[in-house]
XYZ file of C-alpha atoms in Angstrom:
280
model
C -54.447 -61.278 28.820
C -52.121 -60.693 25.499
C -54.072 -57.386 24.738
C -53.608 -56.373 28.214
C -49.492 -57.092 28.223
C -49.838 -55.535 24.496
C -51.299 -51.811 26.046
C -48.946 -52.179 29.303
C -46.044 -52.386 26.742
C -47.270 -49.926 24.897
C -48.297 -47.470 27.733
C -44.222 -48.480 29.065
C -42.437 -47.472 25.792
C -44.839 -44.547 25.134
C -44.181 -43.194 28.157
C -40.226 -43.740 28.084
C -40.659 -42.578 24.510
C -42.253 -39.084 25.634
C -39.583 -38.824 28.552
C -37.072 -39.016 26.112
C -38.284 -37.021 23.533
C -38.588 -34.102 26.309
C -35.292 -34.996 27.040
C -34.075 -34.469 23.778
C -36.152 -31.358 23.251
C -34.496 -29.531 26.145
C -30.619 -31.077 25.221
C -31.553 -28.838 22.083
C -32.890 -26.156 23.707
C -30.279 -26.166 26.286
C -27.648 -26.801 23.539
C -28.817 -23.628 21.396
C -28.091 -21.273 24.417
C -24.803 -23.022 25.337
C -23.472 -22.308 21.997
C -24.815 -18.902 21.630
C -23.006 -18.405 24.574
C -19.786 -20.148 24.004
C -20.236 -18.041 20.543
C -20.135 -14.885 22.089
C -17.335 -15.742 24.826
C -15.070 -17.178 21.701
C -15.447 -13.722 19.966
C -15.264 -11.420 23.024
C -11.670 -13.413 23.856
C -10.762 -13.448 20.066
C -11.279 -9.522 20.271
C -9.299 -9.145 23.288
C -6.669 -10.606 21.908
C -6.973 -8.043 19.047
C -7.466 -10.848 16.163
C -8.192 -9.863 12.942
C -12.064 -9.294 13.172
C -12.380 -11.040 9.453
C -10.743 -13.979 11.216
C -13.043 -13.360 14.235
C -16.224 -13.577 12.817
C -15.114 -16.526 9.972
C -13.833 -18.999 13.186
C -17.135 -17.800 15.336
C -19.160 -19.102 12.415
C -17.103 -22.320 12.077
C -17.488 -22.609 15.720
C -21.158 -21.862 16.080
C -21.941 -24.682 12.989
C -20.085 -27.370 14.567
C -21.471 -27.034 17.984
C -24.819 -27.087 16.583
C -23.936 -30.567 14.484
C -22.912 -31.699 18.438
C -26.435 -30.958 19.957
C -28.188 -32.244 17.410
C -26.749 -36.020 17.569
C -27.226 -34.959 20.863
C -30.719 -34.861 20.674
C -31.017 -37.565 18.329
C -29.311 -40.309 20.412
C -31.442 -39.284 23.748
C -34.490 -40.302 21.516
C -32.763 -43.525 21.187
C -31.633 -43.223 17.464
C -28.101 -44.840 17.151
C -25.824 -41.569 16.176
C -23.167 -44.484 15.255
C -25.320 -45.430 12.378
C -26.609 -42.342 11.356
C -23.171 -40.610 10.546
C -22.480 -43.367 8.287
C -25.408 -42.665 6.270
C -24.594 -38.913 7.328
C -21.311 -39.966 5.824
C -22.377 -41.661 2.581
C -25.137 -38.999 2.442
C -22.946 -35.989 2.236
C -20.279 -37.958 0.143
C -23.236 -37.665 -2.712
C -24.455 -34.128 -1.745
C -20.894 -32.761 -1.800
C -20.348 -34.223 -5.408
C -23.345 -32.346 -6.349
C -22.778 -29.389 -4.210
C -18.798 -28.549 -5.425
C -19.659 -25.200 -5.919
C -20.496 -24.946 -2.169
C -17.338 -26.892 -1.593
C -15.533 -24.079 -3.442
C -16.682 -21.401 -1.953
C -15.881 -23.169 1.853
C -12.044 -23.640 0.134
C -12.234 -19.558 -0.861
C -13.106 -18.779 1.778
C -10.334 -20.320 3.807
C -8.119 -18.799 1.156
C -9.537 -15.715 2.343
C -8.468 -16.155 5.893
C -4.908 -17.422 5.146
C -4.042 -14.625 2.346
C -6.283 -12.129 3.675
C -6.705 -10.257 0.071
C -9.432 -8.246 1.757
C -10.788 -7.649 5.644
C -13.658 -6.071 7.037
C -14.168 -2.408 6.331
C -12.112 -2.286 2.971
C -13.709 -0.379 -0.259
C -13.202 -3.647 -2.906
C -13.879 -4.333 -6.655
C -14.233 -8.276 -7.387
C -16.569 -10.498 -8.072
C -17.840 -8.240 -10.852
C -18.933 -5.862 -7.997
C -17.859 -3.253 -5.594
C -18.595 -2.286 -2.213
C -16.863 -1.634 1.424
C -16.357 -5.468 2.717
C -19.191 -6.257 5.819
C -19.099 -9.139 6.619
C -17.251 -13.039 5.346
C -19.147 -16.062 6.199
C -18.350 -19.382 5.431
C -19.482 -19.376 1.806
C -20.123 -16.362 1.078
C -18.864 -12.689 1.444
C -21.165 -9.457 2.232
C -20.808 -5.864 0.755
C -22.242 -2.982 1.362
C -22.434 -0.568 -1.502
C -22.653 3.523 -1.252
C -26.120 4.174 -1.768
C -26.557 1.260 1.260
C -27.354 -1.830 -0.704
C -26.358 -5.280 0.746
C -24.695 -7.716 -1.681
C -23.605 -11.237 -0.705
C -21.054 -12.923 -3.320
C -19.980 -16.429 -3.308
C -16.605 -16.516 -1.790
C -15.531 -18.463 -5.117
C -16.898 -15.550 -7.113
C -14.406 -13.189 -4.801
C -11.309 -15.302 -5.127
C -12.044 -16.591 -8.982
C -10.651 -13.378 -10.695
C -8.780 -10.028 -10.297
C -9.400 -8.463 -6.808
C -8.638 -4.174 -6.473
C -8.151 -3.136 -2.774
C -8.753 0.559 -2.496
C -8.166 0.267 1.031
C -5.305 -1.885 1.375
C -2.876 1.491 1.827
C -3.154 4.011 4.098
C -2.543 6.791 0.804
C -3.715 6.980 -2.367
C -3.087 9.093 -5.947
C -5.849 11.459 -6.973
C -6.062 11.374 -10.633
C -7.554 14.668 -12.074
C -7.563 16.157 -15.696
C -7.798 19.813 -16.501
C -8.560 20.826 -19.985
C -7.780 24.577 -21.362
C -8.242 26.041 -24.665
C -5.162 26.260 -27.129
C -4.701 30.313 -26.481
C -4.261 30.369 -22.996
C -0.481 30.653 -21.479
C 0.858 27.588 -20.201
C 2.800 29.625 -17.313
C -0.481 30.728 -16.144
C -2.460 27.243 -15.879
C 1.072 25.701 -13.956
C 0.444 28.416 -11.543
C -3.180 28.032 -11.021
C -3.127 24.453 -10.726
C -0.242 24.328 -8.108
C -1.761 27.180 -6.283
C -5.164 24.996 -5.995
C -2.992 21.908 -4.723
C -1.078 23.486 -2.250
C -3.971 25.336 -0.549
C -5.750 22.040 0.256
C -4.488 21.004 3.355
C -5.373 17.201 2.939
C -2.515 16.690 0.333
C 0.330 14.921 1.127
C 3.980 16.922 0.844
C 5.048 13.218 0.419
C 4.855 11.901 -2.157
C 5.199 15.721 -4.036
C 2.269 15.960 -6.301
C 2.403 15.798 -10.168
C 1.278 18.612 -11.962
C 1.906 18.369 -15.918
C 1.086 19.260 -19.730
C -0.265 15.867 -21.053
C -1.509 15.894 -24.148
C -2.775 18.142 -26.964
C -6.036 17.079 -28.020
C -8.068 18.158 -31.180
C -9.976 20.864 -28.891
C -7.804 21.190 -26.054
C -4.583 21.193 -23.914
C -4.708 18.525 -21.363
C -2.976 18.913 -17.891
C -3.013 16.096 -15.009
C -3.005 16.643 -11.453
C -2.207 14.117 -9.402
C -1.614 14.672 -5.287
C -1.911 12.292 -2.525
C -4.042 12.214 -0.037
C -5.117 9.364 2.654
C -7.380 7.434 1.226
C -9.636 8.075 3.836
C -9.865 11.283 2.204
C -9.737 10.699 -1.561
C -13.330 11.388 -2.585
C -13.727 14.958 -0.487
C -10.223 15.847 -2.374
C -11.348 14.613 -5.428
C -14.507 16.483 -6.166
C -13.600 19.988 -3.973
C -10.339 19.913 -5.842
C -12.789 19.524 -8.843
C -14.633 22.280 -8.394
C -11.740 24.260 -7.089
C -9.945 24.616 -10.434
C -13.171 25.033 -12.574
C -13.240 28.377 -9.804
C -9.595 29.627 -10.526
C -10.434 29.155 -13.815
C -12.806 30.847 -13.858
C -11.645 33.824 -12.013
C -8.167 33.862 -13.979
C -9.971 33.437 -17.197
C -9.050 30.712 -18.575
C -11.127 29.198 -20.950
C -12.222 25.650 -20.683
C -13.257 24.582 -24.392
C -15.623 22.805 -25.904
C -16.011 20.127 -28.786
C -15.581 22.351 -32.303
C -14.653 21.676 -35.595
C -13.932 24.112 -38.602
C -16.404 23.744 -41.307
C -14.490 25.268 -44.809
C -17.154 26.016 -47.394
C -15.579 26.046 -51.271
C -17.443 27.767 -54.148
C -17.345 26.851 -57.711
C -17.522 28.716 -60.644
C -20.960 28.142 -61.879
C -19.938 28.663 -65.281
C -16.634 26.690 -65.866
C -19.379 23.913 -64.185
C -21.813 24.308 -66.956
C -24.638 25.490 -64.854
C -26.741 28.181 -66.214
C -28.784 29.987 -63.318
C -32.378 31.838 -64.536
């Protein structure tokens, strides 16, 4: 009679146990497409609202991760686990792992730093980190960059924020910085005019600010001359290499010389016989 009450307990609490489980199995399932959902409602109204889509997609992942902590305890407590108990060992548990983890920790507190001070948002050209690419993407430790030649790079937010940060994007108009070297013989009058003429016939300069056109330095080879107009930044690279290859053309066609590295080699003879050297 005891083994008999023994497998009509068990059969009982095996079969609540499965009913459960299943339970908990579709609170999960159910769970992951509620907050997939909710994920992509949150960001559709946080576009609408024309947020700042670094902010957008940092909150969406904040959002997303804590709804998924909710169905999981979730689950856990249909199968009769007491959630009560487990977040205090969840509790002393992550107490230890963030004490070993504080470079995760870090990273988290960067990127918050990121959202409040907004160095950098999606879409900008930056240099930190040791790195440099246009910003795609800022999760919640880390921060992705795409590169020109289309490689993906994913630096710890800590990384971003631990040094010196350089925005190329962060203003709508930026300085080209170009230097034009002549030879020592040709008239200054006549590389001034070339090099304005090549500024002012490229229509993506900027009239404002004007641009700088000037004799720098005098080098052991050459005469040095900057030019420096604005453009949007949007188009800095097009105006930097066609203005390039602009004034090596009017230079070309005016003559000017462009010189090369040289140095004067003066050869002294001696008289052999003041030296004391007798030749056969």
């Amino acid at each position: 009679m005891e083994m008999d009450a023994l497998m009509t307990y068990l059969k009982t609490a095996g079969a609540g146990f499965a009913v459960d489980l299943v339970a908990a199995i579709a609170i999960f399932v159910i769970g992951r497409w509620v907050i997939s959902l909710v994920h992509r409602l949150s960001l559709r109204a946080m576009e609408r609202a024309k947020v700042e889509p670094l902010l957008v997609k940092f909150l969406g992942n904040i959002v997303r991760t804590l709804l998924l902590i909710v169905v999981v305890l979730a689950a856990i407590n249909q199968v009769g686990i007491q959630t009560t108990s487990l977040i205090a060992v969840l509790g002393a548990a992550g107490l230890a792992v963030g004490l070993a983890l504080q470079g995760s920790l870090a990273n988290f507190a960067a990127g918050v730093l990121v959202i409040i001070f907004r160095p950098y948002k999606i879409g900008d050209y930056v240099e930190a980190g040791g790195v440099a690419g246009t910003v795609d993407d800022v999760q919640i430790f880390t921060t992705e960059l795409k590169t020109g030649d289309n490689r993906k790079i994913i630096v710890p937010n800590g990384q971003m924020m631990n040094g010196a940060i350089t925005n190329y994007s962060a203003h709508d108009t930026r300085r080209v910085d170009l230097v034009a070297s002549v030879g020592y013989e040709v008239d200054i009058d006549t590389v001034r005019r070339v090099l304005e003429e090549v500024v002012a016939n490229d229509g993506r300069v900027l009239e404002t600010p004007a641009p700088n056109i000037r004799m720098s330095a005098m080098m052991d080879s050459s005469v040095n001359w900057i030019v420096r107009p604005w453009v949007k930044a949007s188009d800095y690279w097009d105006v930097y290499w066609g203005m390039t290859e602009e004034i090596k053309r009017r230079f070309d066609a005016e003559g000017i010389s462009i010189p090369f590295p040289q140095r004067d080699v003066h050869v002294y003879h001696h008289d052999d016989q003041k030296a004391g050297v007798s030749r056969p």
